[in-house]
mmCIF file of C-alpha atoms and ligand atoms in Angstrom:
data_model
loop_
_atom_site.group_PDB
_atom_site.id
_atom_site.type_symbol
_atom_site.label_atom_id
_atom_site.label_comp_id
_atom_site.label_asym_id
_atom_site.label_seq_id
_atom_site.Cartn_x
_atom_site.Cartn_y
_atom_site.Cartn_z
ATOM 1 C CA MET D 46 0.011 0.007 0.004
ATOM 2 C CA MET D 47 2.774 2.350 1.037
ATOM 3 C CA LYS D 48 4.642 1.496 -2.145
ATOM 4 C CA MET D 49 1.545 2.323 -4.214
ATOM 5 C CA ARG D 50 1.263 5.702 -2.621
ATOM 6 C CA ILE D 51 4.872 6.494 -3.285
ATOM 7 C CA ILE D 52 4.491 5.548 -6.921
ATOM 8 C CA THR D 53 1.314 7.682 -7.294
ATOM 9 C CA LEU D 54 2.984 10.585 -5.580
ATOM 10 C CA SER D 55 6.077 10.322 -7.762
ATOM 11 C CA PHE D 56 3.819 10.236 -10.837
ATOM 12 C CA PHE D 57 2.118 13.511 -9.752
ATOM 13 C CA VAL D 58 5.461 15.160 -9.026
ATOM 14 C CA PHE D 59 6.553 14.100 -12.518
ATOM 15 C CA LEU D 60 3.395 15.584 -14.081
ATOM 16 C CA ILE D 61 3.814 18.890 -12.176
ATOM 17 C CA GLY D 62 7.522 18.910 -13.320
ATOM 18 C CA ILE D 63 6.422 18.668 -16.947
ATOM 19 C CA GLY D 64 3.830 21.380 -16.395
ATOM 20 C CA LEU D 65 6.366 23.771 -14.892
ATOM 21 C CA ALA D 66 9.141 23.106 -17.395
ATOM 22 C CA GLY D 67 6.750 23.286 -20.391
ATOM 23 C CA PHE D 68 7.111 21.114 -23.453
ATOM 24 C CA GLN D 69 10.548 21.212 -24.986
ATOM 25 C CA THR D 70 11.595 20.002 -28.366
ATOM 26 C CA ASP D 71 15.033 18.709 -29.001
ATOM 27 C CA TYR D 72 15.081 18.342 -32.760
ATOM 28 C CA GLN D 73 18.596 17.834 -34.181
ATOM 29 C CA HIS D 74 17.424 17.400 -37.745
ATOM 30 C CA PHE D 75 14.900 18.634 -40.323
ATOM 31 C CA PHE D 76 12.201 16.125 -41.247
ATOM 32 C CA PRO D 77 10.643 17.636 -44.364
ATOM 33 C CA GLY D 78 6.878 17.078 -44.714
ATOM 34 C CA LYS D 79 6.443 15.650 -41.207
ATOM 35 C CA GLU D 80 4.546 17.046 -38.265
ATOM 36 C CA TRP D 81 6.752 19.685 -36.602
ATOM 37 C CA LYS D 82 6.068 20.531 -32.965
ATOM 38 C CA ASP D 83 6.743 23.924 -31.372
ATOM 39 C CA ASP D 84 7.766 24.473 -27.745
ATOM 40 C CA ARG D 85 4.179 23.761 -26.645
ATOM 41 C CA GLY D 86 4.042 20.455 -28.393
ATOM 42 C CA VAL D 87 1.702 21.916 -31.046
ATOM 43 C CA HIS D 88 2.330 21.553 -34.861
ATOM 44 C CA ILE D 89 3.832 24.802 -36.156
ATOM 45 C CA ASN D 90 1.118 27.054 -37.561
ATOM 46 C CA ALA D 91 2.855 29.513 -39.875
ATOM 47 C CA HIS D 92 1.982 28.748 -43.443
ATOM 48 C CA GLY D 93 3.147 30.707 -46.444
ATOM 49 C CA GLY D 94 5.981 31.682 -44.186
ATOM 50 C CA GLY D 95 8.535 34.471 -44.210
ATOM 51 C CA PHE D 96 11.769 34.437 -42.275
ATOM 52 C CA LEU D 97 13.705 37.240 -40.643
ATOM 53 C CA ILE D 98 17.110 37.043 -38.943
ATOM 54 C CA HIS D 99 17.443 39.605 -36.168
ATOM 55 C CA GLU D 100 20.066 39.631 -33.391
ATOM 56 C CA ASP D 101 21.178 36.051 -33.902
ATOM 57 C CA THR D 102 17.689 34.706 -33.889
ATOM 58 C CA TYR D 103 15.516 33.394 -36.699
ATOM 59 C CA TYR D 104 11.876 34.508 -36.750
ATOM 60 C CA TRP D 105 9.230 32.581 -38.712
ATOM 61 C CA PHE D 106 6.074 34.543 -39.596
ATOM 62 C CA GLY D 107 3.174 32.776 -41.256
ATOM 63 C CA GLU D 108 -0.527 32.368 -41.824
ATOM 64 C CA HIS D 109 -2.255 31.009 -38.709
ATOM 65 C CA LYS D 110 -4.750 28.488 -40.088
ATOM 66 C CA ILE D 111 -7.614 26.813 -38.322
ATOM 67 C CA ALA D 112 -9.165 23.405 -38.805
ATOM 68 C CA GLY D 113 -11.917 22.808 -41.378
ATOM 69 C CA LYS D 114 -12.805 24.142 -44.772
ATOM 70 C CA GLU D 115 -12.853 27.781 -43.670
ATOM 71 C CA GLY D 116 -9.393 27.430 -42.201
ATOM 72 C CA ASN D 117 -7.626 29.303 -45.013
ATOM 73 C CA LYS D 118 -9.339 32.521 -44.049
ATOM 74 C CA ALA D 119 -7.738 34.792 -41.468
ATOM 75 C CA HIS D 120 -9.629 34.048 -38.274
ATOM 76 C CA VAL D 121 -6.698 34.806 -35.981
ATOM 77 C CA GLY D 122 -3.920 36.597 -37.914
ATOM 78 C CA VAL D 123 -0.176 36.120 -38.441
ATOM 79 C CA ARG D 124 1.684 33.925 -35.996
ATOM 80 C CA VAL D 125 5.380 34.188 -35.228
ATOM 81 C CA TYR D 126 7.941 31.724 -33.840
ATOM 82 C CA SER D 127 11.594 32.160 -32.890
ATOM 83 C CA SER D 128 14.539 29.830 -33.050
ATOM 84 C CA LYS D 129 18.265 29.810 -32.503
ATOM 85 C CA ASP D 130 18.970 26.717 -34.482
ATOM 86 C CA LEU D 131 16.240 26.409 -37.145
ATOM 87 C CA TYR D 132 15.189 22.968 -35.770
ATOM 88 C CA ASN D 133 13.401 24.010 -32.484
ATOM 89 C CA TRP D 134 10.824 26.786 -32.706
ATOM 90 C CA LYS D 135 9.309 28.760 -29.805
ATOM 91 C CA ASN D 136 5.784 30.088 -30.194
ATOM 92 C CA GLU D 137 5.875 33.879 -29.828
ATOM 93 C CA GLY D 138 2.144 34.396 -30.306
ATOM 94 C CA ILE D 139 0.168 36.390 -32.784
ATOM 95 C CA ALA D 140 2.220 39.181 -34.441
ATOM 96 C CA LEU D 141 -0.686 40.707 -36.399
ATOM 97 C CA GLU D 142 -4.192 40.192 -35.126
ATOM 98 C CA VAL D 143 -7.268 40.359 -37.348
ATOM 99 C CA HIS D 144 -9.753 43.010 -36.257
ATOM 100 C CA GLU D 145 -13.249 42.526 -34.778
ATOM 101 C CA ASP D 146 -14.493 45.824 -36.181
ATOM 102 C CA PRO D 147 -16.582 44.958 -39.318
ATOM 103 C CA ASN D 148 -15.546 48.278 -40.810
ATOM 104 C CA SER D 149 -11.892 47.406 -40.775
ATOM 105 C CA LEU D 150 -10.420 45.917 -44.015
ATOM 106 C CA LEU D 151 -8.538 43.555 -41.708
ATOM 107 C CA VAL D 152 -11.720 42.119 -40.220
ATOM 108 C CA GLN D 153 -11.833 38.499 -39.090
ATOM 109 C CA GLY D 154 -12.651 36.301 -42.134
ATOM 110 C CA CYS D 155 -10.622 38.250 -44.643
ATOM 111 C CA VAL D 156 -7.644 36.590 -46.286
ATOM 112 C CA ILE D 157 -4.059 37.254 -45.142
ATOM 113 C CA GLU D 158 -1.403 35.283 -46.985
ATOM 114 C CA ARG D 159 2.352 34.934 -47.270
ATOM 115 C CA PRO D 160 3.258 37.565 -44.591
ATOM 116 C CA LYS D 161 6.861 38.739 -44.766
ATOM 117 C CA VAL D 162 8.729 40.925 -42.250
ATOM 118 C CA ILE D 163 11.840 43.052 -42.783
ATOM 119 C CA TYR D 164 13.743 45.340 -40.381
ATOM 120 C CA ASN D 165 14.441 48.905 -41.141
ATOM 121 C CA GLU D 166 17.793 49.988 -39.707
ATOM 122 C CA LYS D 167 17.000 53.716 -40.028
ATOM 123 C CA THR D 168 13.585 53.793 -38.378
ATOM 124 C CA ARG D 169 14.305 50.763 -36.171
ATOM 125 C CA LYS D 170 10.873 49.450 -37.062
ATOM 126 C CA PHE D 171 9.800 46.028 -38.194
ATOM 127 C CA VAL D 172 7.695 46.213 -41.355
ATOM 128 C CA MET D 173 5.312 43.449 -42.387
ATOM 129 C CA TRP D 174 3.772 43.155 -45.859
ATOM 130 C CA PHE D 175 1.209 40.526 -46.839
ATOM 131 C CA HIS D 176 -1.202 39.522 -49.549
ATOM 132 C CA HIS D 177 -4.650 40.770 -48.425
ATOM 133 C CA GLU D 178 -8.067 39.897 -49.840
ATOM 134 C CA LEU D 179 -11.236 41.450 -48.506
ATOM 135 C CA LYS D 180 -13.866 39.498 -46.543
ATOM 136 C CA GLY D 181 -16.485 37.935 -48.789
ATOM 137 C CA GLN D 182 -14.788 38.990 -52.006
ATOM 138 C CA GLY D 183 -12.829 35.850 -52.868
ATOM 139 C CA TYR D 184 -9.478 36.813 -54.420
ATOM 140 C CA ASP D 185 -10.817 39.789 -56.365
ATOM 141 C CA ALA D 186 -9.284 42.688 -54.401
ATOM 142 C CA ALA D 187 -5.621 41.510 -54.937
ATOM 143 C CA LEU D 188 -4.280 44.035 -52.392
ATOM 144 C CA THR D 189 -1.033 44.115 -50.512
ATOM 145 C CA GLY D 190 -1.167 45.201 -46.880
ATOM 146 C CA VAL D 191 1.437 46.729 -44.590
ATOM 147 C CA ALA D 192 1.815 46.813 -40.836
ATOM 148 C CA VAL D 193 4.606 48.016 -38.497
ATOM 149 C CA SER D 194 5.911 47.321 -35.021
ATOM 150 C CA ASP D 195 8.711 48.434 -32.682
ATOM 151 C CA GLN D 196 9.192 44.843 -31.595
ATOM 152 C CA VAL D 197 9.982 41.978 -33.819
ATOM 153 C CA THR D 198 7.286 39.653 -32.477
ATOM 154 C CA GLY D 199 4.687 42.475 -32.509
ATOM 155 C CA PRO D 200 2.030 43.480 -31.954
ATOM 156 C CA TYR D 201 2.049 44.936 -35.491
ATOM 157 C CA THR D 202 -0.190 47.936 -36.246
ATOM 158 C CA TYR D 203 -1.984 47.727 -39.528
ATOM 159 C CA ILE D 204 -1.425 50.747 -41.769
ATOM 160 C CA LYS D 205 -3.226 50.170 -45.037
ATOM 161 C CA SER D 206 -3.759 47.871 -48.067
ATOM 162 C CA VAL D 207 -3.352 48.987 -51.644
ATOM 163 C CA ASN D 208 -3.391 48.069 -55.316
ATOM 164 C CA PRO D 209 0.112 49.388 -56.014
ATOM 165 C CA HIS D 210 1.190 52.033 -58.569
ATOM 166 C CA ALA D 211 -2.128 53.638 -59.577
ATOM 167 C CA GLY D 212 -1.278 55.946 -62.480
ATOM 168 C CA ILE D 213 2.396 54.788 -62.703
ATOM 169 C CA TRP D 214 3.941 52.797 -65.533
ATOM 170 C CA PRO D 215 6.687 50.178 -64.897
ATOM 171 C CA THR D 216 10.094 51.529 -65.911
ATOM 172 C CA ASN D 217 10.433 48.750 -68.506
ATOM 173 C CA TYR D 218 7.118 49.266 -70.260
ATOM 174 C CA PRO D 219 7.597 50.724 -73.703
ATOM 175 C CA ASP D 220 5.842 54.064 -74.505
ATOM 176 C CA SER D 221 4.625 52.500 -77.762
ATOM 177 C CA LEU D 222 2.295 50.136 -75.846
ATOM 178 C CA LYS D 223 0.882 52.601 -73.379
ATOM 179 C CA SER D 224 -1.966 53.751 -75.581
ATOM 180 C CA TRP D 225 -2.945 50.299 -76.900
ATOM 181 C CA PRO D 226 -6.601 49.495 -76.314
ATOM 182 C CA VAL D 227 -7.812 47.284 -73.497
ATOM 183 C CA ASP D 228 -9.969 45.182 -75.780
ATOM 184 C CA LEU D 229 -10.315 42.156 -73.564
ATOM 185 C CA ASP D 230 -13.361 40.772 -75.382
ATOM 186 C CA ARG D 231 -11.631 40.672 -78.763
ATOM 187 C CA TYR D 232 -9.615 37.596 -78.027
ATOM 188 C CA GLU D 233 -10.353 33.942 -78.056
ATOM 189 C CA ARG D 234 -8.858 32.350 -74.952
ATOM 190 C CA PRO D 235 -6.561 30.578 -75.084
ATOM 191 C CA SER D 236 -4.998 31.634 -78.375
ATOM 192 C CA GLU D 237 -1.601 32.926 -79.507
ATOM 193 C CA GLU D 238 -3.089 36.419 -79.985
ATOM 194 C CA TRP D 239 -4.388 36.387 -76.389
ATOM 195 C CA LYS D 240 -0.974 35.340 -75.088
ATOM 196 C CA GLU D 241 0.666 38.091 -76.965
ATOM 197 C CA ALA D 242 -1.846 40.660 -75.605
ATOM 198 C CA VAL D 243 -1.074 39.478 -72.054
ATOM 199 C CA VAL D 244 2.715 39.652 -72.621
ATOM 200 C CA ASN D 245 2.151 43.168 -74.078
ATOM 201 C CA GLY D 246 0.414 44.198 -70.814
ATOM 202 C CA ILE D 247 -3.294 44.195 -71.489
ATOM 203 C CA PHE D 248 -3.997 43.719 -67.730
ATOM 204 C CA LEU D 249 -1.366 46.255 -66.832
ATOM 205 C CA ARG D 250 -3.183 48.860 -68.967
ATOM 206 C CA ARG D 251 -6.570 47.791 -67.613
ATOM 207 C CA ASP D 252 -5.383 48.433 -63.989
ATOM 208 C CA PHE D 253 -3.346 51.554 -64.724
ATOM 209 C CA GLU D 254 -5.777 54.021 -63.164
ATOM 210 C CA LYS D 255 -6.999 51.937 -60.230
ATOM 211 C CA GLY D 256 -3.635 50.386 -59.229
ATOM 212 C CA GLN D 257 -2.112 47.024 -60.020
ATOM 213 C CA MET D 258 -3.068 43.578 -58.673
ATOM 214 C CA ALA D 259 -0.808 42.223 -55.942
ATOM 215 C CA ARG D 260 -1.297 38.604 -54.846
ATOM 216 C CA ASP D 261 1.408 36.091 -53.932
ATOM 217 C CA MET D 262 4.296 38.142 -52.638
ATOM 218 C CA THR D 263 7.675 38.295 -50.958
ATOM 219 C CA LEU D 264 10.165 40.940 -49.804
ATOM 220 C CA PHE D 265 13.879 41.127 -50.347
ATOM 221 C CA VAL D 266 16.333 43.508 -48.662
ATOM 222 C CA ASP D 267 19.581 44.060 -50.610
ATOM 223 C CA ASP D 268 23.001 44.629 -49.101
ATOM 224 C CA ASP D 269 22.655 48.434 -49.736
ATOM 225 C CA GLY D 270 19.517 48.511 -47.556
ATOM 226 C CA LYS D 271 17.097 48.911 -50.489
ATOM 227 C CA ALA D 272 13.998 46.714 -50.142
ATOM 228 C CA TYR D 273 11.921 45.237 -52.960
ATOM 229 C CA HIS D 274 8.382 43.870 -53.034
ATOM 230 C CA PHE D 275 7.827 40.994 -55.466
ATOM 231 C CA HIS D 276 4.207 40.142 -56.297
ATOM 232 C CA SER D 277 2.137 38.270 -58.775
ATOM 233 C CA SER D 278 0.229 40.811 -60.806
ATOM 234 C CA GLU D 279 -1.743 41.160 -64.038
ATOM 235 C CA ASN D 280 -4.146 38.205 -63.272
ATOM 236 C CA ASN D 281 -1.145 36.240 -62.018
ATOM 237 C CA GLN D 282 0.326 36.284 -65.525
ATOM 238 C CA THR D 283 3.276 38.584 -64.737
ATOM 239 C CA LEU D 284 5.377 39.398 -61.665
ATOM 240 C CA HIS D 285 6.019 42.982 -60.601
ATOM 241 C CA VAL D 286 9.080 43.940 -58.677
ATOM 242 C CA ALA D 287 8.765 47.166 -56.813
ATOM 243 C CA GLU D 288 11.224 49.224 -54.857
ATOM 244 C CA LEU D 289 10.024 50.316 -51.431
ATOM 245 C CA THR D 290 10.548 53.756 -49.896
ATOM 246 C CA ASP D 291 13.454 54.172 -47.498
ATOM 247 C CA ASP D 292 11.271 53.408 -44.468
ATOM 248 C CA TYR D 293 9.883 50.275 -46.243
ATOM 249 C CA THR D 294 6.254 51.212 -45.549
ATOM 250 C CA ASP D 295 5.314 52.347 -49.077
ATOM 251 C CA PHE D 296 6.199 51.905 -52.757
ATOM 252 C CA SER D 297 8.770 54.333 -54.105
ATOM 253 C CA GLY D 298 7.050 54.333 -57.467
ATOM 254 C CA LYS D 299 9.845 52.540 -59.344
ATOM 255 C CA TYR D 300 8.859 49.054 -60.541
ATOM 256 C CA THR D 301 9.305 46.590 -63.354
ATOM 257 C CA ARG D 302 7.346 43.867 -65.039
ATOM 258 C CA VAL D 303 9.158 40.573 -64.724
ATOM 259 C CA LEU D 304 8.801 37.368 -66.792
ATOM 260 C CA PRO D 305 5.708 38.717 -68.605
ATOM 261 C CA GLY D 306 3.058 36.118 -69.359
ATOM 262 C CA LEU D 307 5.079 33.354 -67.689
ATOM 263 C CA GLN D 308 2.596 32.807 -64.801
ATOM 264 C CA ASN D 309 4.685 32.890 -61.695
ATOM 265 C CA GLU D 310 3.384 32.605 -58.113
ATOM 266 C CA ALA D 311 4.982 32.025 -54.735
ATOM 267 C CA PRO D 312 8.214 33.970 -55.339
ATOM 268 C CA ALA D 313 11.174 33.393 -52.971
ATOM 269 C CA ILE D 314 14.393 35.352 -53.463
ATOM 270 C CA PHE D 315 17.997 35.017 -52.326
ATOM 271 C CA LYS D 316 21.342 36.458 -53.270
ATOM 272 C CA LYS D 317 24.596 34.596 -53.767
ATOM 273 C CA GLU D 318 27.807 36.114 -55.079
ATOM 274 C CA GLU D 319 26.184 39.239 -56.583
ATOM 275 C CA LYS D 320 23.492 37.182 -58.397
ATOM 276 C CA TYR D 321 19.801 37.176 -57.415
ATOM 277 C CA TYR D 322 17.906 33.910 -57.605
ATOM 278 C CA MET D 323 14.211 33.248 -57.521
ATOM 279 C CA PHE D 324 12.195 30.100 -56.788
ATOM 280 C CA SER D 325 8.573 30.248 -57.846
ATOM 281 C CA SER D 326 5.640 28.118 -58.935
ATOM 282 C CA GLY D 327 2.998 27.895 -61.591
ATOM 283 C CA LEU D 328 -0.679 28.651 -60.982
ATOM 284 C CA THR D 329 -2.671 25.720 -59.624
ATOM 285 C CA GLY D 330 -4.098 27.109 -56.444
ATOM 286 C CA TRP D 331 -3.477 24.875 -53.423
ATOM 287 C CA LYS D 332 -2.384 21.955 -55.651
ATOM 288 C CA PRO D 333 1.322 21.600 -56.309
ATOM 289 C CA ASN D 334 2.876 22.114 -59.716
ATOM 290 C CA PRO D 335 6.422 22.043 -61.234
ATOM 291 C CA GLY D 336 8.624 24.611 -59.506
ATOM 292 C CA LYS D 337 10.474 27.318 -61.451
ATOM 293 C CA SER D 338 13.710 29.249 -60.973
ATOM 294 C CA ALA D 339 15.256 32.333 -62.423
ATOM 295 C CA VAL D 340 18.382 34.550 -62.071
ATOM 296 C CA ALA D 341 19.109 38.242 -62.375
ATOM 297 C CA ASP D 342 21.892 40.789 -61.858
ATOM 298 C CA HIS D 343 19.493 43.168 -60.081
ATOM 299 C CA PRO D 344 16.228 42.604 -58.152
ATOM 300 C CA LEU D 345 14.381 44.780 -60.734
ATOM 301 C CA GLY D 346 15.643 42.501 -63.493
ATOM 302 C CA PRO D 347 15.790 41.497 -66.226
ATOM 303 C CA TRP D 348 15.222 38.006 -64.886
ATOM 304 C CA THR D 349 16.217 34.922 -66.886
ATOM 305 C CA PRO D 350 14.309 31.635 -66.369
ATOM 306 C CA LEU D 351 16.488 28.716 -65.249
ATOM 307 C CA GLY D 352 13.840 25.953 -65.371
ATOM 308 C CA ASN D 353 12.509 23.496 -62.877
ATOM 309 C CA PRO D 354 14.855 23.416 -59.815
ATOM 310 C CA THR D 355 13.504 20.010 -58.552
ATOM 311 C CA ARG D 356 15.722 16.971 -59.038
ATOM 312 C CA GLY D 357 14.045 13.623 -58.448
ATOM 313 C CA THR D 358 11.379 11.341 -59.909
ATOM 314 C CA ASP D 359 8.836 12.577 -62.534
ATOM 315 C CA GLU D 360 6.235 12.838 -59.824
ATOM 316 C CA GLU D 361 8.553 14.849 -57.591
ATOM 317 C CA MET D 362 9.480 17.176 -60.425
ATOM 318 C CA LYS D 363 5.793 17.741 -61.343
ATOM 319 C CA THR D 364 4.897 18.601 -57.756
ATOM 320 C CA THR D 365 8.086 20.148 -56.274
ATOM 321 C CA PHE D 366 8.059 17.312 -53.722
ATOM 322 C CA TRP D 367 4.356 18.069 -53.250
ATOM 323 C CA SER D 368 5.012 21.654 -52.177
ATOM 324 C CA GLN D 369 4.975 25.267 -53.229
ATOM 325 C CA SER D 370 7.818 27.649 -52.523
ATOM 326 C CA THR D 371 7.430 30.384 -49.911
ATOM 327 C CA ALA D 372 10.877 31.577 -48.792
ATOM 328 C CA VAL D 373 14.623 30.943 -48.828
ATOM 329 C CA ILE D 374 16.500 31.192 -45.515
ATOM 330 C CA PRO D 375 20.140 32.201 -45.483
ATOM 331 C CA VAL D 376 21.782 30.107 -42.720
ATOM 332 C CA MET D 377 23.582 32.220 -40.092
ATOM 333 C CA GLY D 378 27.304 31.568 -39.682
ATOM 334 C CA LYS D 379 27.653 29.631 -42.941
ATOM 335 C CA GLU D 380 28.700 31.106 -46.208
ATOM 336 C CA ASP D 381 26.340 30.703 -49.111
ATOM 337 C CA ALA D 382 24.156 28.140 -47.300
ATOM 338 C CA PHE D 383 20.475 28.537 -48.173
ATOM 339 C CA ILE D 384 17.333 26.585 -47.264
ATOM 340 C CA PHE D 385 14.370 26.252 -49.611
ATOM 341 C CA VAL D 386 11.103 26.469 -47.724
ATOM 342 C CA GLY D 387 7.841 25.218 -49.218
ATOM 343 C CA ASP D 388 4.313 24.564 -48.038
ATOM 344 C CA ARG D 389 2.444 21.355 -48.363
ATOM 345 C CA TRP D 390 -1.057 22.737 -48.389
ATOM 346 C CA THR D 391 -4.000 20.679 -47.042
ATOM 347 C CA PRO D 392 -7.020 22.799 -47.995
ATOM 348 C CA GLU D 393 -9.492 20.230 -46.636
ATOM 349 C CA ASN D 394 -7.966 20.951 -43.117
ATOM 350 C CA PRO D 395 -5.560 23.837 -43.564
ATOM 351 C CA ILE D 396 -4.151 23.710 -40.013
ATOM 352 C CA ASP D 397 -2.621 20.397 -40.933
ATOM 353 C CA GLY D 398 -0.415 21.774 -43.689
ATOM 354 C CA LYS D 399 3.226 20.676 -43.459
ATOM 355 C CA TYR D 400 6.497 22.345 -44.319
ATOM 356 C CA ILE D 401 9.362 21.370 -46.617
ATOM 357 C CA PHE D 402 12.830 22.567 -45.667
ATOM 358 C CA LEU D 403 15.508 21.441 -48.150
ATOM 359 C CA PRO D 404 19.100 22.568 -48.718
ATOM 360 C CA VAL D 405 19.658 24.610 -51.867
ATOM 361 C CA GLU D 406 22.442 23.057 -54.000
ATOM 362 C CA PHE D 407 23.968 24.394 -57.236
ATOM 363 C CA GLU D 408 24.338 22.501 -60.490
ATOM 364 C CA ASN D 409 25.934 24.367 -63.450
ATOM 365 C CA SER D 410 25.242 27.657 -61.640
ATOM 366 C CA LYS D 411 21.535 26.833 -61.223
ATOM 367 C CA PRO D 412 19.891 26.453 -57.788
ATOM 368 C CA ILE D 413 18.400 23.019 -57.374
ATOM 369 C CA ILE D 414 16.764 20.950 -54.643
ATOM 370 C CA HIS D 415 16.953 17.163 -53.877
ATOM 371 C CA TRP D 416 14.688 15.321 -51.482
ATOM 372 C CA GLN D 417 15.936 14.446 -48.039
ATOM 373 C CA ASP D 418 13.907 12.415 -45.528
ATOM 374 C CA GLN D 419 16.068 13.821 -42.779
ATOM 375 C CA TRP D 420 19.021 16.184 -42.781
ATOM 376 C CA ASP D 421 20.851 18.779 -40.699
ATOM 377 C CA LEU D 422 22.937 21.853 -41.240
ATOM 378 C CA SER D 423 26.182 19.895 -41.399
ATOM 379 C CA PHE D 424 25.029 19.107 -44.951
ATOM 380 C CA PHE D 425 26.437 22.501 -45.916
ATOM 381 C CA ASP D 426 29.925 21.720 -44.455
ATOM 382 C CA GLN D 427 30.147 18.506 -46.447
ATOM 383 C CA ASN D 428 28.897 20.095 -49.630
ATOM 384 C CA GLU D 429 30.989 23.181 -49.998
ATOM 385 C CA ASN D 430 31.741 24.067 -53.588
ATOM 386 C CA THR D 431 29.388 21.483 -54.965
ATOM 387 C CA ASP D 432 28.945 23.492 -58.153
ATOM 388 C CA GLU D 433 30.720 21.707 -61.027
HETATM 389 C C1 GAL C 190 -2.025 29.575 -54.536
HETATM 390 C C2 GAL C 190 -1.226 30.672 -53.831
HETATM 391 C C3 GAL C 190 -1.597 30.578 -52.343
HETATM 392 C C4 GAL C 190 -3.091 30.778 -52.217
HETATM 393 C C5 GAL C 190 -3.869 29.798 -53.037
HETATM 394 C C6 GAL C 190 -5.339 30.025 -53.069
HETATM 395 O O1 GAL C 190 -1.763 29.598 -55.897
HETATM 396 O O2 GAL C 190 0.162 30.436 -53.955
HETATM 397 O O3 GAL C 190 -0.878 31.546 -51.615
HETATM 398 O O4 GAL C 190 -3.429 32.091 -52.650
HETATM 399 O O5 GAL C 190 -3.424 29.823 -54.388
HETATM 400 O O6 GAL C 190 -5.994 29.153 -53.906
#
């Protein structure tokens, strides 16, 4: 009897111990596509993620999804995690909350996707941009929203959402096309003539007065401190790359059309040895498709397509390992070590979506990715100068 009591007591002491200490993960590896617990023992909930390195810490911002069919709408906001080693992530709470006020554009039930945060050295503010769709309007609004905070983990204060560049032409749009008609009904779709009209900017001209569409997006800060906003525009047919103002909270007005008519979504940018690289995807909604890559000498372009970066089976190449790009993380303390991050969407139960972290390798000066069931950062030490 006495023995029983001691055992029961020890069990309770053990439980209290766990309660006080909290759940702790001790991952030493990445397990792409598997459940990934945070410091509370809960699967990480930061989809369409963006990564910021600040004071020797990685921050992972992403869409907080909920269970069920409505889970892709913003019911909560943008969640943020922190990590020192990229394997173990601490929940830092909600960085940007949706609003309860039905008159706010950021009202609960709107769409907030692919949030990205950058730090402005001059203003010492953290600036978040995200793809924003209005409640009850599907994906029609195609806005980009901006919010700021004094602290990296927030709370972020929402400033505004816009269709960028109303009344402003891209710097690489020829004068000769500016007065062409917006005769959308004239074309059979699909047809060669239609494709040509799209490449020649029929949607750009349509949206000239109102402002351009901005859907899937990312941010990139260059070594000189200039920041760029990449977004799918012109009915997702063409990317726009836009320079931000010095404080990063607005567009400077300088922007280019990139890869016109080539249908890029999910852009993710990194820089290696003075070259800028992009991973992106095609347009199949939540379903995966063959990944794409491109290279440029300047963020504003021109960008040259480099083809499908996935190396593997046909199925893997057609689906980017069943994922869609969202970011590339430069690894702290290692030269030219980059991690491709993709989402495995599960629209039937969005909270269940998984993440793909894979090392970026180079083959004939092209960034590529191979599958790994399990890997760790020592991969980059063994694979220095892999480019042949
Ligand atoms: C994808 C896009 C996602 C989300 C989804 C909605 O193509 O990359 O961010 O917008 O479509 O269907």
